[in-house]
PDB file of C-alpha atoms in Angstrom:
ATOM      1  CA  MET Y   1     155.346   4.291  41.974  1.00  0.00           C
ATOM      2  CA  ILE Y   2     153.169   2.061  43.819  1.00  0.00           C
ATOM      3  CA  SER Y   3     153.200   3.921  46.835  1.00  0.00           C
ATOM      4  CA  GLY Y   4     151.847   6.966  44.749  1.00  0.00           C
ATOM      5  CA  LEU Y   5     149.027   5.402  43.363  1.00  0.00           C
ATOM      6  CA  GLY Y   6     148.314   3.669  46.752  1.00  0.00           C
ATOM      7  CA  PHE Y   7     148.007   7.583  48.242  1.00  0.00           C
ATOM      8  CA  ILE Y   8     145.677   8.345  45.355  1.00  0.00           C
ATOM      9  CA  ASN Y   9     143.435   5.573  45.946  1.00  0.00           C
ATOM     10  CA  PHE Y  10     143.493   6.545  49.485  1.00  0.00           C
ATOM     11  CA  SER Y  11     142.695  10.263  49.070  1.00  0.00           C
ATOM     12  CA  LEU Y  12     140.010   8.855  46.343  1.00  0.00           C
ATOM     13  CA  ASN Y  13     138.071   6.895  48.793  1.00  0.00           C
ATOM     14  CA  LEU Y  14     138.426   9.930  51.427  1.00  0.00           C
ATOM     15  CA  LYS Y  15     136.810  12.022  49.195  1.00  0.00           C
ATOM     16  CA  THR Y  16     134.022   9.630  48.008  1.00  0.00           C
ATOM     17  CA  TYR Y  17     132.801   8.479  51.094  1.00  0.00           C
ATOM     18  CA  GLU Y  18     131.454  10.234  54.279  1.00  0.00           C
ATOM     19  CA  TYR Y  19     134.460  10.082  57.280  1.00  0.00           C
ATOM     20  CA  GLY Y  20     132.558   7.426  59.458  1.00  0.00           C
ATOM     21  CA  VAL Y  21     131.753   4.954  56.293  1.00  0.00           C
ATOM     22  CA  PHE Y  22     135.252   5.207  55.146  1.00  0.00           C
ATOM     23  CA  GLY Y  23     136.339   4.656  58.619  1.00  0.00           C
ATOM     24  CA  PHE Y  24     134.250   1.520  58.795  1.00  0.00           C
ATOM     25  CA  TYR Y  25     135.672   0.412  55.435  1.00  0.00           C
ATOM     26  CA  LEU Y  26     139.571   0.941  56.973  1.00  0.00           C
ATOM     27  CA  ILE Y  27     138.327  -1.358  60.249  1.00  0.00           C
ATOM     28  CA  LEU Y  28     136.948  -3.971  58.182  1.00  0.00           C
ATOM     29  CA  SER Y  29     139.767  -3.667  55.822  1.00  0.00           C
ATOM     30  CA  ALA Y  30     142.454  -3.949  58.893  1.00  0.00           C
ATOM     31  CA  TYR Y  31     141.201  -7.026  60.117  1.00  0.00           C
ATOM     32  CA  TRP Y  32     141.427  -8.875  57.053  1.00  0.00           C
ATOM     33  CA  SER Y  33     144.748  -7.154  56.175  1.00  0.00           C
ATOM     34  CA  ILE Y  34     146.132  -8.650  59.615  1.00  0.00           C
ATOM     35  CA  GLY Y  35     144.832 -12.311  58.655  1.00  0.00           C
ATOM     36  CA  ALA Y  36     146.694 -11.890  55.338  1.00  0.00           C
ATOM     37  CA  SER Y  37     150.075 -11.700  57.055  1.00  0.00           C
ATOM     38  CA  ILE Y  38     149.668 -14.681  58.708  1.00  0.00           C
ATOM     39  CA  ASP Y  39     151.613 -17.482  57.345  1.00  0.00           C
ATOM     40  CA  PHE Y  40     153.088 -19.082  60.094  1.00  0.00           C
ATOM     41  CA  GLY Y  41     156.255 -18.897  58.204  1.00  0.00           C
ATOM     42  CA  PHE Y  42     155.091 -21.227  55.207  1.00  0.00           C
ATOM     43  CA  GLY Y  43     156.240 -18.686  53.027  1.00  0.00           C
ATOM     44  CA  VAL Y  44     159.985 -18.486  54.032  1.00  0.00           C
ATOM     45  CA  SER Y  45     160.023 -22.023  53.952  1.00  0.00           C
ATOM     46  CA  SER Y  46     158.470 -22.902  50.695  1.00  0.00           C
ATOM     47  CA  ILE Y  47     160.735 -20.027  48.849  1.00  0.00           C
ATOM     48  CA  LYS Y  48     163.903 -22.175  50.751  1.00  0.00           C
ATOM     49  CA  ASN Y  49     162.621 -25.570  49.506  1.00  0.00           C
ATOM     50  CA  ILE Y  50     161.577 -24.168  45.906  1.00  0.00           C
ATOM     51  CA  ALA Y  51     164.780 -22.326  45.451  1.00  0.00           C
ATOM     52  CA  GLU Y  52     166.742 -25.455  46.454  1.00  0.00           C
ATOM     53  CA  ALA Y  53     164.746 -27.470  44.290  1.00  0.00           C
ATOM     54  CA  LEU Y  54     165.405 -25.226  41.627  1.00  0.00           C
ATOM     55  CA  LYS Y  55     169.188 -25.271  41.927  1.00  0.00           C
ATOM     56  CA  ALA Y  56     169.282 -28.733  41.735  1.00  0.00           C
ATOM     57  CA  GLY Y  57     167.019 -29.231  38.986  1.00  0.00           C
ATOM     58  CA  ASP Y  58     164.601 -31.242  40.822  1.00  0.00           C
ATOM     59  CA  TYR Y  59     161.392 -30.150  39.120  1.00  0.00           C
ATOM     60  CA  PHE Y  60     159.543 -33.176  40.536  1.00  0.00           C
ATOM     61  CA  ARG Y  61     160.576 -31.474  44.138  1.00  0.00           C
ATOM     62  CA  ILE Y  62     159.406 -28.128  42.839  1.00  0.00           C
ATOM     63  CA  ASN Y  63     156.006 -29.133  41.885  1.00  0.00           C
ATOM     64  CA  LYS Y  64     155.472 -31.491  45.263  1.00  0.00           C
ATOM     65  CA  VAL Y  65     156.709 -28.336  47.507  1.00  0.00           C
ATOM     66  CA  ILE Y  66     153.827 -26.034  45.378  1.00  0.00           C
ATOM     67  CA  ASN Y  67     151.079 -28.425  46.026  1.00  0.00           C
ATOM     68  CA  THR Y  68     151.837 -29.218  49.655  1.00  0.00           C
ATOM     69  CA  PHE Y  69     152.232 -25.372  50.486  1.00  0.00           C
ATOM     70  CA  LEU Y  70     149.147 -24.827  48.296  1.00  0.00           C
ATOM     71  CA  PHE Y  71     146.855 -27.124  49.989  1.00  0.00           C
ATOM     72  CA  THR Y  72     148.417 -26.110  53.387  1.00  0.00           C
ATOM     73  CA  TYR Y  73     147.910 -22.253  52.546  1.00  0.00           C
ATOM     74  CA  ILE Y  74     144.354 -22.811  51.515  1.00  0.00           C
ATOM     75  CA  ILE Y  75     143.354 -24.529  54.804  1.00  0.00           C
ATOM     76  CA  VAL Y  76     145.194 -21.857  56.896  1.00  0.00           C
ATOM     77  CA  GLY Y  77     143.498 -19.192  54.822  1.00  0.00           C
ATOM     78  CA  LEU Y  78     139.793 -20.914  55.050  1.00  0.00           C
ATOM     79  CA  LEU Y  79     140.928 -21.133  58.928  1.00  0.00           C
ATOM     80  CA  ILE Y  80     141.951 -17.480  59.289  1.00  0.00           C
ATOM     81  CA  CYS Y  81     138.721 -16.250  57.721  1.00  0.00           C
ATOM     82  CA  SER Y  82     137.030 -18.132  60.016  1.00  0.00           C
ATOM     83  CA  VAL Y  83     138.333 -16.837  62.825  1.00  0.00           C
ATOM     84  CA  ILE Y  84     137.640 -13.115  61.579  1.00  0.00           C
ATOM     85  CA  TYR Y  85     134.167 -13.465  60.738  1.00  0.00           C
ATOM     86  CA  SER Y  86     133.555 -15.321  64.125  1.00  0.00           C
ATOM     87  CA  LEU Y  87     135.163 -12.364  65.797  1.00  0.00           C
ATOM     88  CA  PHE Y  88     132.878 -10.043  64.065  1.00  0.00           C
ATOM     89  CA  TYR Y  89     129.617 -11.623  65.068  1.00  0.00           C
ATOM     90  CA  LEU Y  90     130.966 -13.051  68.185  1.00  0.00           C
ATOM     91  CA  TYR Y  91     131.764  -9.441  69.480  1.00  0.00           C
ATOM     92  CA  ASP Y  92     129.094  -7.594  67.171  1.00  0.00           C
ATOM     93  CA  SER Y  93     131.413  -4.956  67.038  1.00  0.00           C
ATOM     94  CA  VAL Y  94     130.331  -3.421  63.696  1.00  0.00           C
ATOM     95  CA  ARG Y  95     126.503  -3.067  64.208  1.00  0.00           C
ATOM     96  CA  THR Y  96     125.902   0.362  64.988  1.00  0.00           C
ATOM     97  CA  THR Y  97     123.267   2.903  63.287  1.00  0.00           C
ATOM     98  CA  ASP Y  98     125.808   4.345  61.163  1.00  0.00           C
ATOM     99  CA  TYR Y  99     126.276   1.905  59.021  1.00  0.00           C
ATOM    100  CA  THR Y 100     122.859   0.566  58.669  1.00  0.00           C
ATOM    101  CA  ASP Y 101     122.769   1.297  55.005  1.00  0.00           C
ATOM    102  CA  TYR Y 102     125.079  -1.401  54.445  1.00  0.00           C
ATOM    103  CA  ASP Y 103     124.539  -5.172  54.696  1.00  0.00           C
ATOM    104  CA  ILE Y 104     127.273  -6.670  56.629  1.00  0.00           C
ATOM    105  CA  ASN Y 105     126.655  -9.962  55.761  1.00  0.00           C
ATOM    106  CA  LEU Y 106     127.778  -8.932  52.104  1.00  0.00           C
ATOM    107  CA  LEU Y 107     130.637  -6.709  52.848  1.00  0.00           C
ATOM    108  CA  LEU Y 108     131.834  -9.593  55.013  1.00  0.00           C
ATOM    109  CA  LEU Y 109     131.637 -12.054  51.953  1.00  0.00           C
ATOM    110  CA  PHE Y 110     133.186  -9.677  49.841  1.00  0.00           C
ATOM    111  CA  PHE Y 111     135.720  -9.125  51.899  1.00  0.00           C
ATOM    112  CA  GLY Y 112     136.496 -12.543  52.990  1.00  0.00           C
ATOM    113  CA  LEU Y 113     136.326 -13.679  49.021  1.00  0.00           C
ATOM    114  CA  GLY Y 114     139.207 -10.936  48.617  1.00  0.00           C
ATOM    115  CA  PHE Y 115     140.957 -12.427  51.804  1.00  0.00           C
ATOM    116  CA  ILE Y 116     141.149 -15.882  50.041  1.00  0.00           C
ATOM    117  CA  SER Y 117     141.950 -14.713  46.840  1.00  0.00           C
ATOM    118  CA  ARG Y 118     144.702 -12.481  48.367  1.00  0.00           C
ATOM    119  CA  TYR Y 119     145.871 -14.950  50.487  1.00  0.00           C
ATOM    120  CA  ILE Y 120     146.728 -17.819  47.817  1.00  0.00           C
ATOM    121  CA  ALA Y 121     148.488 -14.887  45.590  1.00  0.00           C
ATOM    122  CA  GLY Y 122     150.370 -14.229  48.488  1.00  0.00           C
ATOM    123  CA  PHE Y 123     151.393 -17.893  48.429  1.00  0.00           C
ATOM    124  CA  LEU Y 124     152.021 -17.895  44.612  1.00  0.00           C
ATOM    125  CA  ILE Y 125     154.252 -14.782  45.157  1.00  0.00           C
ATOM    126  CA  THR Y 126     156.486 -16.594  47.398  1.00  0.00           C
ATOM    127  CA  VAL Y 127     156.429 -19.577  44.826  1.00  0.00           C
ATOM    128  CA  TYR Y 128     157.683 -16.758  42.157  1.00  0.00           C
ATOM    129  CA  GLU Y 129     160.255 -15.724  44.773  1.00  0.00           C
ATOM    130  CA  GLY Y 130     161.411 -19.239  44.947  1.00  0.00           C
ATOM    131  CA  LEU Y 131     161.779 -19.273  41.095  1.00  0.00           C
ATOM    132  CA  SER Y 132     163.411 -15.883  40.852  1.00  0.00           C
ATOM    133  CA  GLU Y 133     161.047 -14.409  38.952  1.00  0.00           C
ATOM    134  CA  PHE Y 134     161.053 -10.928  40.926  1.00  0.00           C
ATOM    135  CA  VAL Y 135     160.657  -8.645  37.820  1.00  0.00           C
ATOM    136  CA  LEU Y 136     157.833 -10.642  36.731  1.00  0.00           C
ATOM    137  CA  VAL Y 137     155.708 -10.123  39.948  1.00  0.00           C
ATOM    138  CA  SER Y 138     156.964  -6.518  40.202  1.00  0.00           C
ATOM    139  CA  LYS Y 139     155.299  -6.024  36.886  1.00  0.00           C
ATOM    140  CA  ILE Y 140     152.179  -8.191  37.527  1.00  0.00           C
ATOM    141  CA  ASN Y 141     152.001  -5.634  40.662  1.00  0.00           C
ATOM    142  CA  LEU Y 142     152.334  -2.728  39.006  1.00  0.00           C
ATOM    143  CA  SER Y 143     149.876  -3.117  36.180  1.00  0.00           C
ATOM    144  CA  LEU Y 144     147.049  -4.589  38.725  1.00  0.00           C
ATOM    145  CA  THR Y 145     147.790  -1.686  40.852  1.00  0.00           C
ATOM    146  CA  PHE Y 146     147.164   0.755  37.917  1.00  0.00           C
ATOM    147  CA  PHE Y 147     144.192  -1.291  37.301  1.00  0.00           C
ATOM    148  CA  ASN Y 148     143.031  -0.963  41.142  1.00  0.00           C
ATOM    149  CA  THR Y 149     143.244   2.934  40.546  1.00  0.00           C
ATOM    150  CA  VAL Y 150     140.733   3.286  37.204  1.00  0.00           C
ATOM    151  CA  LEU Y 151     138.364   1.500  39.512  1.00  0.00           C
ATOM    152  CA  THR Y 152     138.821   3.607  42.457  1.00  0.00           C
ATOM    153  CA  VAL Y 153     138.418   6.599  39.797  1.00  0.00           C
ATOM    154  CA  ILE Y 154     135.314   5.114  38.365  1.00  0.00           C
ATOM    155  CA  ILE Y 155     133.705   4.827  41.959  1.00  0.00           C
ATOM    156  CA  PHE Y 156     134.856   8.249  43.065  1.00  0.00           C
ATOM    157  CA  ILE Y 157     133.304   9.992  39.644  1.00  0.00           C
ATOM    158  CA  PHE Y 158     130.042   8.021  39.997  1.00  0.00           C
ATOM    159  CA  LYS Y 159     130.161   8.024  43.818  1.00  0.00           C
ATOM    160  CA  LEU Y 160     129.367   4.584  44.076  1.00  0.00           C
ATOM    161  CA  SER Y 161     128.795   2.735  47.289  1.00  0.00           C
ATOM    162  CA  LEU Y 162     130.694   1.235  49.547  1.00  0.00           C
ATOM    163  CA  TYR Y 163     129.742  -2.041  47.667  1.00  0.00           C
ATOM    164  CA  TYR Y 164     131.756  -1.071  44.925  1.00  0.00           C
ATOM    165  CA  LEU Y 165     134.755   0.024  46.747  1.00  0.00           C
ATOM    166  CA  VAL Y 166     134.638  -3.682  48.882  1.00  0.00           C
ATOM    167  CA  GLY Y 167     133.695  -5.383  45.068  1.00  0.00           C
ATOM    168  CA  SER Y 168     136.842  -3.805  43.585  1.00  0.00           C
ATOM    169  CA  GLN Y 169     138.907  -4.761  46.297  1.00  0.00           C
ATOM    170  CA  PHE Y 170     137.554  -8.458  45.498  1.00  0.00           C
ATOM    171  CA  ILE Y 171     138.295  -8.353  41.972  1.00  0.00           C
ATOM    172  CA  TYR Y 172     141.778  -7.069  42.292  1.00  0.00           C
ATOM    173  CA  ALA Y 173     142.448  -9.841  44.614  1.00  0.00           C
ATOM    174  CA  LEU Y 174     140.634 -12.510  42.079  1.00  0.00           C
ATOM    175  CA  PHE Y 175     142.760 -11.192  39.043  1.00  0.00           C
ATOM    176  CA  LEU Y 176     146.066 -11.330  40.902  1.00  0.00           C
ATOM    177  CA  PHE Y 177     145.286 -14.842  41.991  1.00  0.00           C
ATOM    178  CA  LEU Y 178     143.999 -15.718  38.636  1.00  0.00           C
ATOM    179  CA  ILE Y 179     147.485 -13.995  36.800  1.00  0.00           C
ATOM    180  CA  LEU Y 180     149.668 -15.656  39.274  1.00  0.00           C
ATOM    181  CA  LEU Y 181     148.330 -18.848  38.861  1.00  0.00           C
ATOM    182  CA  PHE Y 182     147.992 -19.408  34.944  1.00  0.00           C
ATOM    183  CA  ARG Y 183     151.088 -17.487  34.574  1.00  0.00           C
ATOM    184  CA  LEU Y 184     153.049 -20.320  37.047  1.00  0.00           C
ATOM    185  CA  ASN Y 185     151.008 -23.129  34.904  1.00  0.00           C
ATOM    186  CA  SER Y 186     152.020 -21.720  31.840  1.00  0.00           C
ATOM    187  CA  MET Y 187     155.779 -21.857  33.190  1.00  0.00           C
ATOM    188  CA  GLU Y 188     155.251 -25.420  34.203  1.00  0.00           C
ATOM    189  CA  LYS Y 189     154.888 -26.713  30.508  1.00  0.00           C
TER     190      LYS Y 189
END
């Protein structure tokens, strides 16, 4: 289901933007997606530690693991974000005449904010996996993918600029982060 919605989103975006502009978006998106996949093994380690503490009924240890790894993910996420920003400005790889309609700083800001939200949400997903809440995570992901498809359809219908596409990706990542965080907070009580 999620793959089908992803295909729909991709097809609509391809029809909304010129090939060069959409390719530019894909290049920017690829940098951030690669960065989001880097967790240095912290995800697996947090799942293991949370699952072991859950099995032992040690909720103090669960909170300690969550807080420690959350802090670690925030620091690592900010470092990765800084490296990606630096790469763009160091190599000046995105400054061409085809994209002068777009302020690269604004696009990078939205990509960066979306990355940080998605990166920390990725950690929260590992927390839920450690707590064996797979169905809950699947429902949240499916709901937000539908939401993302609605945003993509709106962008397609009104032929909105690339800023809206990048902004919608940020909104998706922010909602994912907030929903996971507030749901986790309500589980602790």
